[in-house]
Amino acid sequence: MEIYKKSISELSNLLDKKSISSVEMTKYFINRINSYDSKLNSFITIDEESAEKEAKEADEIISKKKHSLLTGIPIAHKDLFSTKGTLTTCGSKMLENYIPPFNATVVEKLKKKGMVSLGKTNMDEFAMGSSNESSFFGHVKNPWNLEKVPGGSSGGSAAAVAARLVPIATGSDTGGSIRQPASFCGLTGLKPTYGSVSRYGMIAYASSLDQGGPIGKSAKDCAKIYDVIKGFDKNDPTSNKKTSLKSIDFKSHKEYAKNITIGLPKEYFSEELDENILSKAQDSIKVFKKMGFKFKDISLSSNNLSIPAYYIIASAEASSNLSRYDGVKFGYRCKNPKNLEDLYMRTRKEGFGKEVKKRIMIGAYALSSGYYDEYYIRALKIRRIIRDSFMSAFNEVDYIFAPTSPSTAFNIGEKTSNAVEMYLSDIYTTSINLAGLPAASIPVGMINDLPVGMQIIGNYFSENTILNIANSFQEETDWHKKIPGEFDNE
Ligand code: GLN
């Protein structure tokens, strides 16, 4: 039946027609994980027992005809979403044994719809990274080429979906962590408007930037998840009531393309961009033009300020958020502390990895009384300038189209000793988080057997049209259907 290739609607149809039960479908994907994940390391926890239990419950609901489209469909969650009774590590030794007593809102909402959680995916420690090399549980490999990184920090989710070990997965995007791994692995990833998906129960990295969202095979699959996880949540103080609760409705491009002008920011197509990526970008623009979308050159001149501003703000917030890991309340605690100070010091020294410590130090420095104005306040001012430049761009155009990353997936180990190089791989994604805007990354081609992604950026709460534009492209092209050879069999 080639179940691994099927979209969410197709899987749902099979369940509906009783061609397969959810228990069988769950076992099928668990088998795929068991046979393939030793190559990828995309899972930290595989939850066979509870997955089977959830699948049985889903089958009962289906037999009573009380199911929704998602009932009985397997999913995996990035290991920063709290899952009641299931290990939630955030990729860190600090939380190596942490079992949350509650579900994150995202997890709870999908569970209520009857989705079956297969387990928790690997990630950069505390979501800090662009390559999935900072995980305490080892790095993740890219299914397209096992010598390459899958991108980060949601690299486990992306690798698992790309190898078709699971139909769809959740991720989080603080500075690009949904879009960049989606782009490196040939997938579609949606980073929603800040505040439209609840952060309750998502382990915090940088609270004013973090946003959860789906990583899937297509815009249509991502929409199915986004429709469920979006919406106001009183448990998240930054949750936004303006998020539309209407389901995403897909239209033919003939109905709307001619009314849409898409901006091409010249700063995103600058020298840093690999020329092969540029040529794939141009090919994809041709596809859009053929459908009737109009294009216009624009400028987002503040983009070059986004990396320094992002790394100051994200690290400042991280240094504050991560102060809770002190060995007292929960998480790792060092052995035989001599006194309270020794407990704090050794717990944090032993529990956090190098990248996390670096961020805490940068953040604490930027927030210290002597440097606060010079770094943190300045970064906040830049953040406002970046937001304003997007707002003025949206006076000229309706959407923006830009590369997701300046390169395709790079080699494992290639950038680990050069922090600046690593941070620069986020050059096209971080400004969108600083502005709080929504954006989706879609696959638009391949270079040397590695996928290339482009992002569609919209104004606040424009996910409906972003996903429509992505879907229109996917109706005209097959890039999103490509599967890495090694994993393309039953
Ligand atoms: N690579 C960026 C960072 O390390 C973004 C990570 C993310 O979006 N979680 O901060």
Short mmCIF file of C-alpha atoms and ligand atoms in Angstrom, two decimals:
data_model
loop_
_atom_site.label_atom_id
_atom_site.label_comp_id
_atom_site.label_asym_id
_atom_site.label_seq_id
_atom_site.Cartn_x
_atom_site.Cartn_y
_atom_site.Cartn_z
CA MET A 1 0.00 0.00 0.00
CA GLU A 2 3.07 2.23 0.34
CA ILE A 3 1.61 3.80 3.44
CA TYR A 4 4.78 5.79 4.11
CA LYS A 5 4.09 7.92 1.02
CA LYS A 6 0.55 8.87 1.95
CA SER A 7 -0.69 12.30 2.92
CA ILE A 8 -2.67 12.85 6.09
CA SER A 9 -5.97 12.91 4.16
CA GLU A 10 -5.07 9.67 2.40
CA LEU A 11 -4.16 8.00 5.70
CA SER A 12 -7.37 9.28 7.20
CA ASN A 13 -9.35 7.84 4.29
CA LEU A 14 -7.76 4.44 4.79
CA LEU A 15 -8.74 4.51 8.45
CA ASP A 16 -12.21 5.71 7.60
CA LYS A 17 -12.77 2.91 5.08
CA LYS A 18 -11.27 0.42 7.55
CA SER A 19 -8.63 -0.60 4.98
CA ILE A 20 -6.23 -0.44 7.91
CA SER A 21 -6.68 0.09 11.64
CA SER A 22 -4.84 2.73 13.63
CA VAL A 23 -3.09 -0.05 15.57
CA GLU A 24 -1.79 -1.50 12.30
CA MET A 25 -0.77 1.91 10.98
CA THR A 26 0.98 2.71 14.27
CA LYS A 27 2.88 -0.60 14.20
CA TYR A 28 3.83 0.04 10.58
CA PHE A 29 5.49 3.35 11.44
CA ILE A 30 7.04 2.00 14.65
CA ASN A 31 8.57 -0.76 12.52
CA ARG A 32 9.97 1.83 10.16
CA ILE A 33 11.48 3.70 13.11
CA ASN A 34 12.95 0.47 14.50
CA SER A 35 14.47 -0.49 11.17
CA TYR A 36 15.78 2.89 10.06
CA ASP A 37 16.39 5.18 12.99
CA SER A 38 19.71 3.64 13.96
CA LYS A 39 21.01 5.40 10.81
CA LEU A 40 19.50 8.76 11.66
CA ASN A 41 19.21 9.10 15.46
CA SER A 42 16.09 11.19 14.92
CA PHE A 43 14.26 9.91 18.01
CA ILE A 44 15.19 10.32 21.67
CA THR A 45 12.20 8.33 22.93
CA ILE A 46 10.11 5.82 21.02
CA ASP A 47 6.90 5.25 22.91
CA GLU A 48 5.68 1.90 21.57
CA GLU A 49 3.48 0.93 24.47
CA SER A 50 1.62 4.18 24.86
CA ALA A 51 1.37 4.57 21.07
CA GLU A 52 -0.37 1.23 20.82
CA LYS A 53 -2.71 2.17 23.63
CA GLU A 54 -3.59 5.47 21.97
CA ALA A 55 -4.09 3.68 18.64
CA LYS A 56 -6.51 1.22 20.25
CA GLU A 57 -8.49 4.12 21.68
CA ALA A 58 -8.50 5.76 18.25
CA ASP A 59 -9.81 2.56 16.65
CA GLU A 60 -12.67 2.48 19.13
CA ILE A 61 -13.57 6.09 18.34
CA ILE A 62 -13.41 5.31 14.61
CA SER A 63 -15.64 2.27 15.02
CA LYS A 64 -18.20 4.49 16.78
CA LYS A 65 -17.87 6.97 13.90
CA LYS A 66 -16.98 9.75 16.32
CA HIS A 67 -13.61 10.45 14.73
CA SER A 68 -12.04 13.53 13.22
CA LEU A 69 -9.69 13.68 10.26
CA LEU A 70 -6.68 13.26 12.55
CA THR A 71 -8.00 10.41 14.70
CA GLY A 72 -5.64 7.45 14.62
CA ILE A 73 -2.89 9.21 12.61
CA PRO A 74 0.65 8.91 14.03
CA ILE A 75 2.71 11.99 14.90
CA ALA A 76 5.99 12.66 16.72
CA HIS A 77 6.73 15.63 18.95
CA LYS A 78 9.94 17.59 19.21
CA ASP A 79 11.38 16.78 22.61
CA LEU A 80 10.68 20.24 24.01
CA PHE A 81 6.92 19.75 24.09
CA SER A 82 5.99 18.49 27.55
CA THR A 83 4.32 15.10 27.37
CA LYS A 84 2.59 13.78 30.47
CA GLY A 85 4.24 10.58 31.65
CA THR A 86 6.78 10.56 28.78
CA LEU A 87 10.39 11.63 29.04
CA THR A 88 10.92 15.21 27.83
CA THR A 89 14.61 16.04 27.64
CA CYS A 90 14.91 19.13 25.44
CA GLY A 91 18.05 17.44 24.13
CA SER A 92 19.83 18.09 27.43
CA LYS A 93 21.48 16.11 30.18
CA MET A 94 19.82 18.62 32.50
CA LEU A 95 16.45 17.01 31.72
CA GLU A 96 17.72 13.50 30.97
CA ASN A 97 15.25 11.97 33.42
CA TYR A 98 12.50 14.57 33.39
CA ILE A 99 8.96 13.25 33.06
CA PRO A 100 6.45 16.10 32.95
CA PRO A 101 3.22 15.84 34.95
CA PHE A 102 1.21 17.59 32.20
CA ASN A 103 0.88 17.93 28.43
CA ALA A 104 1.83 21.03 26.46
CA THR A 105 -1.26 22.65 24.94
CA VAL A 106 -0.09 21.63 21.43
CA VAL A 107 0.27 17.99 22.53
CA GLU A 108 -3.05 18.03 24.39
CA LYS A 109 -4.97 19.50 21.45
CA LEU A 110 -3.62 16.91 19.01
CA LYS A 111 -4.23 14.12 21.51
CA LYS A 112 -7.83 15.27 21.92
CA LYS A 113 -8.25 14.89 18.16
CA GLY A 114 -7.08 11.29 18.55
CA MET A 115 -3.58 11.56 17.08
CA VAL A 116 -1.19 8.85 18.16
CA SER A 117 2.16 10.03 19.49
CA LEU A 118 4.97 7.67 18.48
CA GLY A 119 7.63 9.40 20.50
CA LYS A 120 9.88 12.39 20.94
CA THR A 121 12.34 13.65 18.39
CA ASN A 122 15.95 14.65 18.82
CA MET A 123 16.90 18.32 18.84
CA ASP A 124 19.69 20.75 19.59
CA GLU A 125 20.07 21.21 23.33
CA PHE A 126 17.37 23.65 24.50
CA ALA A 127 16.70 24.37 20.80
CA MET A 128 19.99 26.25 20.46
CA GLY A 129 21.56 25.40 17.15
CA SER A 130 21.20 25.20 13.39
CA SER A 131 22.54 21.70 12.77
CA ASN A 132 21.30 19.36 15.49
CA GLU A 133 24.86 18.78 16.64
CA SER A 134 24.43 20.18 20.16
CA SER A 135 22.08 17.45 21.43
CA PHE A 136 23.20 15.53 24.52
CA PHE A 137 21.77 12.47 22.75
CA GLY A 138 24.10 12.70 19.77
CA HIS A 139 23.75 14.39 16.43
CA VAL A 140 21.05 13.62 13.86
CA LYS A 141 21.88 12.72 10.27
CA ASN A 142 20.20 14.01 7.16
CA PRO A 143 18.31 11.18 5.35
CA TRP A 144 19.33 12.67 1.98
CA ASN A 145 23.00 12.21 2.80
CA LEU A 146 24.11 10.68 6.07
CA GLU A 147 27.23 12.84 6.15
CA LYS A 148 25.20 16.02 6.23
CA VAL A 149 23.33 17.74 9.07
CA PRO A 150 19.51 17.75 8.94
CA GLY A 151 19.44 21.39 10.09
CA GLY A 152 18.38 22.49 13.55
CA SER A 153 17.12 22.74 16.05
CA SER A 154 14.11 20.61 15.01
CA GLY A 155 16.46 18.30 13.08
CA GLY A 156 15.04 15.11 14.58
CA SER A 157 11.49 15.97 13.52
CA ALA A 158 12.66 16.89 10.01
CA ALA A 159 14.85 13.80 9.54
CA ALA A 160 12.05 11.52 10.81
CA VAL A 161 9.45 12.97 8.42
CA ALA A 162 11.90 13.10 5.48
CA ALA A 163 12.71 9.39 5.94
CA ARG A 164 8.95 8.79 6.27
CA LEU A 165 9.33 7.29 9.75
CA VAL A 166 6.29 9.30 10.78
CA PRO A 167 3.70 11.16 8.65
CA ILE A 168 4.19 14.53 10.36
CA ALA A 169 5.90 16.05 13.40
CA THR A 170 5.88 19.15 15.57
CA GLY A 171 8.78 21.55 15.77
CA SER A 172 9.58 24.94 17.24
CA ASP A 173 11.05 27.99 15.59
CA THR A 174 12.88 30.64 17.61
CA GLY A 175 15.14 31.85 14.81
CA GLY A 176 14.49 29.36 12.01
CA SER A 177 14.29 25.93 13.62
CA ILE A 178 11.19 24.79 11.75
CA ARG A 179 12.00 26.36 8.39
CA GLN A 180 15.73 25.62 8.10
CA PRO A 181 15.52 21.86 8.87
CA ALA A 182 12.44 21.64 6.63
CA SER A 183 14.52 23.23 3.89
CA PHE A 184 17.55 20.92 4.47
CA CYS A 185 15.33 17.83 4.43
CA GLY A 186 12.97 18.66 1.53
CA LEU A 187 9.90 19.31 3.68
CA THR A 188 7.27 21.93 4.31
CA GLY A 189 7.44 23.73 7.65
CA LEU A 190 5.21 26.45 9.02
CA LYS A 191 6.38 28.99 11.58
CA PRO A 192 3.13 30.65 12.65
CA THR A 193 2.56 34.25 13.74
CA TYR A 194 3.96 34.79 17.23
CA GLY A 195 1.14 34.17 19.70
CA SER A 196 -1.07 32.08 17.46
CA VAL A 197 0.13 28.72 18.82
CA SER A 198 0.27 28.34 22.58
CA ARG A 199 3.71 28.08 24.16
CA TYR A 200 2.25 26.51 27.32
CA GLY A 201 4.30 23.41 28.09
CA MET A 202 6.93 24.13 25.46
CA ILE A 203 10.25 24.28 27.29
CA ALA A 204 11.33 27.88 26.89
CA TYR A 205 14.40 29.05 25.01
CA ALA A 206 13.64 32.69 24.13
CA SER A 207 10.06 33.41 25.08
CA SER A 208 9.48 36.45 22.87
CA LEU A 209 10.58 34.48 19.79
CA ASP A 210 9.63 30.80 20.35
CA GLN A 211 6.72 29.49 18.30
CA GLY A 212 5.56 25.93 17.72
CA GLY A 213 4.42 24.60 14.37
CA PRO A 214 4.27 21.61 12.04
CA ILE A 215 6.94 20.01 9.84
CA GLY A 216 5.30 17.86 7.20
CA LYS A 217 5.40 16.57 3.66
CA SER A 218 3.15 19.25 2.19
CA ALA A 219 1.35 22.51 2.87
CA LYS A 220 -1.93 20.60 3.08
CA ASP A 221 -0.56 18.26 5.76
CA CYS A 222 0.85 21.19 7.74
CA ALA A 223 -2.53 22.96 7.55
CA LYS A 224 -4.25 19.97 9.16
CA ILE A 225 -2.00 20.25 12.20
CA TYR A 226 -1.96 24.04 12.31
CA ASP A 227 -5.77 24.14 12.28
CA VAL A 228 -5.81 22.14 15.51
CA ILE A 229 -2.90 23.66 17.43
CA LYS A 230 -3.67 27.34 16.76
CA GLY A 231 -5.87 29.54 18.89
CA PHE A 232 -5.98 31.47 22.14
CA ASP A 233 -4.83 29.73 25.29
CA LYS A 234 -5.31 31.36 28.68
CA ASN A 235 -2.30 29.44 29.99
CA ASP A 236 0.03 31.37 27.69
CA PRO A 237 0.16 35.09 28.56
CA THR A 238 1.37 35.99 25.06
CA SER A 239 -1.31 33.97 23.29
CA ASN A 240 -3.16 36.14 20.80
CA LYS A 241 -6.93 36.31 20.51
CA LYS A 242 -6.73 37.57 16.94
CA THR A 243 -5.73 34.14 15.60
CA SER A 244 -8.45 33.04 13.23
CA LEU A 245 -10.12 29.82 14.29
CA LYS A 246 -11.45 29.12 10.82
CA SER A 247 -9.90 26.10 9.12
CA ILE A 248 -7.51 26.81 6.29
CA ASP A 249 -9.46 26.63 3.02
CA PHE A 250 -7.51 25.70 -0.07
CA LYS A 251 -8.29 27.42 -3.34
CA SER A 252 -7.12 26.92 -6.89
CA HIS A 253 -4.48 29.46 -7.90
CA LYS A 254 -6.88 30.58 -10.63
CA GLU A 255 -9.11 32.07 -7.95
CA TYR A 256 -6.56 34.26 -6.23
CA ALA A 257 -3.06 34.35 -7.79
CA LYS A 258 -3.63 37.38 -9.99
CA ASN A 259 -4.54 39.47 -6.94
CA ILE A 260 -1.26 38.78 -5.21
CA THR A 261 2.03 40.63 -5.51
CA ILE A 262 5.05 38.94 -4.03
CA GLY A 263 8.13 40.91 -3.01
CA LEU A 264 11.67 39.75 -3.65
CA PRO A 265 13.95 41.44 -1.11
CA LYS A 266 17.26 42.23 -2.77
CA GLU A 267 19.17 41.68 0.49
CA TYR A 268 18.07 38.02 0.51
CA PHE A 269 19.41 37.46 -2.97
CA SER A 270 22.83 38.98 -2.20
CA GLU A 271 26.40 37.62 -2.54
CA GLU A 272 26.03 35.31 0.51
CA LEU A 273 23.55 33.25 -1.45
CA ASP A 274 24.92 30.18 -3.19
CA GLU A 275 24.52 30.66 -6.95
CA ASN A 276 22.89 27.26 -7.37
CA ILE A 277 20.27 28.22 -4.82
CA LEU A 278 19.73 31.46 -6.67
CA SER A 279 19.05 29.53 -9.86
CA LYS A 280 16.55 27.22 -8.08
CA ALA A 281 14.89 30.30 -6.62
CA GLN A 282 14.56 31.75 -10.11
CA ASP A 283 13.05 28.51 -11.42
CA SER A 284 10.46 28.54 -8.65
CA ILE A 285 9.61 32.19 -9.33
CA LYS A 286 8.89 31.18 -12.94
CA VAL A 287 6.42 28.56 -11.70
CA PHE A 288 4.63 31.20 -9.64
CA LYS A 289 4.59 33.69 -12.50
CA LYS A 290 3.05 31.10 -14.79
CA MET A 291 0.22 30.72 -12.31
CA GLY A 292 -0.39 34.46 -12.40
CA PHE A 293 1.36 35.73 -9.26
CA LYS A 294 3.04 39.09 -9.74
CA PHE A 295 6.53 39.83 -8.45
CA LYS A 296 8.21 43.05 -7.39
CA ASP A 297 11.73 43.82 -6.19
CA ILE A 298 11.79 45.28 -2.71
CA SER A 299 14.36 46.14 -0.08
CA LEU A 300 14.57 44.96 3.51
CA SER A 301 17.69 46.89 4.29
CA SER A 302 17.65 46.05 8.00
CA ASN A 303 18.16 42.33 7.36
CA ASN A 304 21.90 42.56 7.95
CA LEU A 305 21.15 43.70 11.52
CA SER A 306 19.07 40.67 12.33
CA ILE A 307 21.78 38.16 13.29
CA PRO A 308 23.49 40.33 15.95
CA ALA A 309 20.14 41.54 17.33
CA TYR A 310 18.71 38.03 17.37
CA TYR A 311 21.67 36.47 19.15
CA ILE A 312 21.66 39.18 21.83
CA ILE A 313 17.92 38.99 22.48
CA ALA A 314 17.66 35.19 22.25
CA SER A 315 20.67 34.71 24.54
CA ALA A 316 19.43 37.31 27.03
CA GLU A 317 16.07 35.58 27.29
CA ALA A 318 17.72 32.16 27.43
CA SER A 319 19.98 33.22 30.31
CA SER A 320 16.89 34.20 32.25
CA ASN A 321 14.74 31.18 31.25
CA LEU A 322 17.48 28.69 32.02
CA SER A 323 18.14 30.07 35.51
CA ARG A 324 15.43 27.66 36.74
CA TYR A 325 17.76 24.68 36.23
CA ASP A 326 19.55 24.93 39.55
CA GLY A 327 19.39 21.37 40.86
CA VAL A 328 16.76 22.32 43.45
CA LYS A 329 13.36 22.07 41.82
CA PHE A 330 13.64 19.56 38.99
CA GLY A 331 16.06 18.17 36.47
CA TYR A 332 19.67 17.12 36.96
CA ARG A 333 21.35 17.54 40.33
CA CYS A 334 25.08 17.06 40.92
CA LYS A 335 26.23 14.35 43.32
CA ASN A 336 27.14 15.18 46.95
CA PRO A 337 27.09 18.99 46.84
CA LYS A 338 29.24 20.55 49.57
CA ASN A 339 26.94 23.52 50.05
CA LEU A 340 24.27 25.52 48.17
CA GLU A 341 26.74 27.35 45.98
CA ASP A 342 28.48 24.12 45.03
CA LEU A 343 25.05 22.62 44.20
CA TYR A 344 24.23 25.48 41.81
CA MET A 345 27.66 25.62 40.25
CA ARG A 346 28.26 21.95 39.66
CA THR A 347 24.67 21.18 38.62
CA ARG A 348 24.85 23.78 35.86
CA LYS A 349 28.43 22.97 34.93
CA GLU A 350 27.69 19.25 34.58
CA GLY A 351 24.12 19.50 33.28
CA PHE A 352 24.46 21.99 30.41
CA GLY A 353 26.41 21.49 27.19
CA LYS A 354 28.90 23.92 25.68
CA GLU A 355 26.55 25.82 23.35
CA VAL A 356 24.00 26.39 26.11
CA LYS A 357 26.67 27.68 28.48
CA LYS A 358 27.93 30.01 25.78
CA ARG A 359 24.46 31.46 25.25
CA ILE A 360 23.90 31.89 28.99
CA MET A 361 27.18 33.77 29.25
CA ILE A 362 26.43 36.01 26.26
CA GLY A 363 22.95 36.67 27.63
CA ALA A 364 24.07 37.42 31.18
CA TYR A 365 26.73 39.76 29.81
CA ALA A 366 24.26 41.59 27.57
CA LEU A 367 21.90 42.05 30.52
CA SER A 368 24.54 43.11 33.04
CA SER A 369 24.16 46.63 34.38
CA GLY A 370 27.26 47.97 32.62
CA TYR A 371 26.34 46.67 29.18
CA TYR A 372 22.55 46.57 29.20
CA ASP A 373 22.09 49.80 27.23
CA GLU A 374 24.87 49.05 24.82
CA TYR A 375 23.71 45.54 23.89
CA TYR A 376 20.23 44.54 25.04
CA ILE A 377 18.47 47.89 24.59
CA ARG A 378 20.21 48.45 21.28
CA ALA A 379 19.14 45.02 20.07
CA LEU A 380 15.55 45.82 21.05
CA LYS A 381 15.72 49.04 19.03
CA ILE A 382 17.02 47.11 16.04
CA ARG A 383 14.18 44.66 16.51
CA ARG A 384 11.72 47.52 16.11
CA ILE A 385 13.52 48.76 12.99
CA ILE A 386 13.32 45.27 11.49
CA ARG A 387 9.63 45.01 12.24
CA ASP A 388 9.01 48.46 10.73
CA SER A 389 10.89 47.55 7.57
CA PHE A 390 8.65 44.50 7.10
CA MET A 391 5.58 46.66 7.70
CA SER A 392 6.64 49.13 5.06
CA ALA A 393 7.39 46.25 2.67
CA PHE A 394 3.84 45.00 3.23
CA ASN A 395 2.57 48.40 2.08
CA GLU A 396 4.13 47.63 -1.29
CA VAL A 397 3.57 43.87 -1.63
CA ASP A 398 1.25 41.22 -0.17
CA TYR A 399 3.80 38.47 0.51
CA ILE A 400 7.57 38.06 0.43
CA PHE A 401 9.48 35.19 -1.18
CA ALA A 402 13.04 34.49 -0.09
CA PRO A 403 15.55 31.70 0.39
CA THR A 404 15.29 29.86 3.71
CA SER A 405 19.01 29.26 4.07
CA PRO A 406 22.10 30.52 2.24
CA SER A 407 23.23 26.92 1.56
CA THR A 408 21.93 23.38 1.33
CA ALA A 409 22.65 20.97 4.20
CA PHE A 410 26.31 21.23 5.21
CA ASN A 411 28.66 18.50 6.45
CA ILE A 412 28.46 17.21 9.98
CA GLY A 413 31.25 18.96 11.91
CA GLU A 414 31.78 21.60 9.22
CA LYS A 415 30.65 24.58 11.28
CA THR A 416 30.93 23.38 14.87
CA SER A 417 34.23 25.13 15.50
CA ASN A 418 33.14 28.40 13.90
CA ALA A 419 30.24 29.94 15.81
CA VAL A 420 29.94 32.93 13.48
CA GLU A 421 29.60 30.70 10.41
CA MET A 422 27.02 28.61 12.21
CA TYR A 423 25.04 31.68 13.33
CA LEU A 424 25.16 33.09 9.80
CA SER A 425 23.27 30.09 8.51
CA ASP A 426 20.22 31.75 10.14
CA ILE A 427 20.66 34.95 8.16
CA TYR A 428 17.38 34.59 6.26
CA THR A 429 15.20 33.29 9.09
CA THR A 430 15.83 35.23 12.31
CA SER A 431 14.39 38.58 11.19
CA ILE A 432 10.98 36.94 10.75
CA ASN A 433 11.00 35.80 14.39
CA LEU A 434 12.18 39.22 15.56
CA ALA A 435 9.18 40.73 13.77
CA GLY A 436 6.85 37.92 14.96
CA LEU A 437 5.65 37.21 11.42
CA PRO A 438 4.46 33.91 9.93
CA ALA A 439 6.45 32.11 7.22
CA ALA A 440 6.52 28.70 5.59
CA SER A 441 9.45 26.95 3.94
CA ILE A 442 8.75 24.77 0.91
CA PRO A 443 11.02 22.56 -1.19
CA VAL A 444 11.71 24.06 -4.62
CA GLY A 445 14.47 21.93 -6.10
CA MET A 446 17.57 19.81 -5.53
CA ILE A 447 21.28 20.57 -5.79
CA ASN A 448 23.63 17.56 -5.78
CA ASP A 449 20.85 15.40 -4.36
CA LEU A 450 20.19 17.82 -1.52
CA PRO A 451 16.91 19.73 -1.17
CA VAL A 452 16.59 23.51 -1.46
CA GLY A 453 13.91 25.46 0.40
CA MET A 454 12.34 28.86 -0.10
CA GLN A 455 10.16 30.74 2.34
CA ILE A 456 6.89 32.53 1.86
CA ILE A 457 6.62 35.30 4.44
CA GLY A 458 3.34 37.05 5.19
CA ASN A 459 1.89 39.75 7.39
CA TYR A 460 0.53 38.84 10.83
CA PHE A 461 -2.12 36.08 10.83
CA SER A 462 -1.83 35.41 7.09
CA GLU A 463 -1.18 31.66 7.49
CA ASN A 464 -4.22 30.85 5.35
CA THR A 465 -2.81 32.53 2.26
CA ILE A 466 0.78 31.49 2.98
CA LEU A 467 -0.31 27.86 2.97
CA ASN A 468 -2.43 28.45 -0.12
CA ILE A 469 0.53 29.89 -2.01
CA ALA A 470 2.65 26.93 -0.85
CA ASN A 471 -0.07 24.49 -1.89
CA SER A 472 -0.51 26.12 -5.30
CA PHE A 473 3.21 25.60 -5.91
CA GLN A 474 2.93 22.00 -4.76
CA GLU A 475 0.06 21.39 -7.16
CA GLU A 476 2.36 22.43 -10.01
CA THR A 477 5.57 20.68 -8.87
CA ASP A 478 6.75 17.39 -7.36
CA TRP A 479 9.66 18.49 -5.17
CA HIS A 480 7.68 17.84 -2.00
CA LYS A 481 7.08 14.23 -3.09
CA LYS A 482 10.75 13.33 -3.37
CA ILE A 483 11.91 10.73 -0.87
CA PRO A 484 15.56 9.96 -0.03
CA GLY A 485 16.42 6.71 -1.88
CA GLU A 486 17.60 4.73 1.13
CA PHE A 487 14.23 5.19 2.82
CA ASP A 488 11.99 4.87 -0.21
CA ASN A 489 10.81 1.30 0.30
CA GLU A 490 8.38 -0.58 2.55
N1 GLN B 1 19.80 28.54 15.11
C1 GLN B 1 19.10 29.49 15.92
C2 GLN B 1 19.65 29.47 17.32
O1 GLN B 1 20.53 28.73 17.56
C3 GLN B 1 17.64 29.22 15.91
C4 GLN B 1 17.23 28.08 16.75
C5 GLN B 1 15.74 27.94 16.86
O2 GLN B 1 14.98 28.48 16.05
N2 GLN B 1 15.33 27.27 17.92
O3 GLN B 1 19.25 30.18 18.17
#
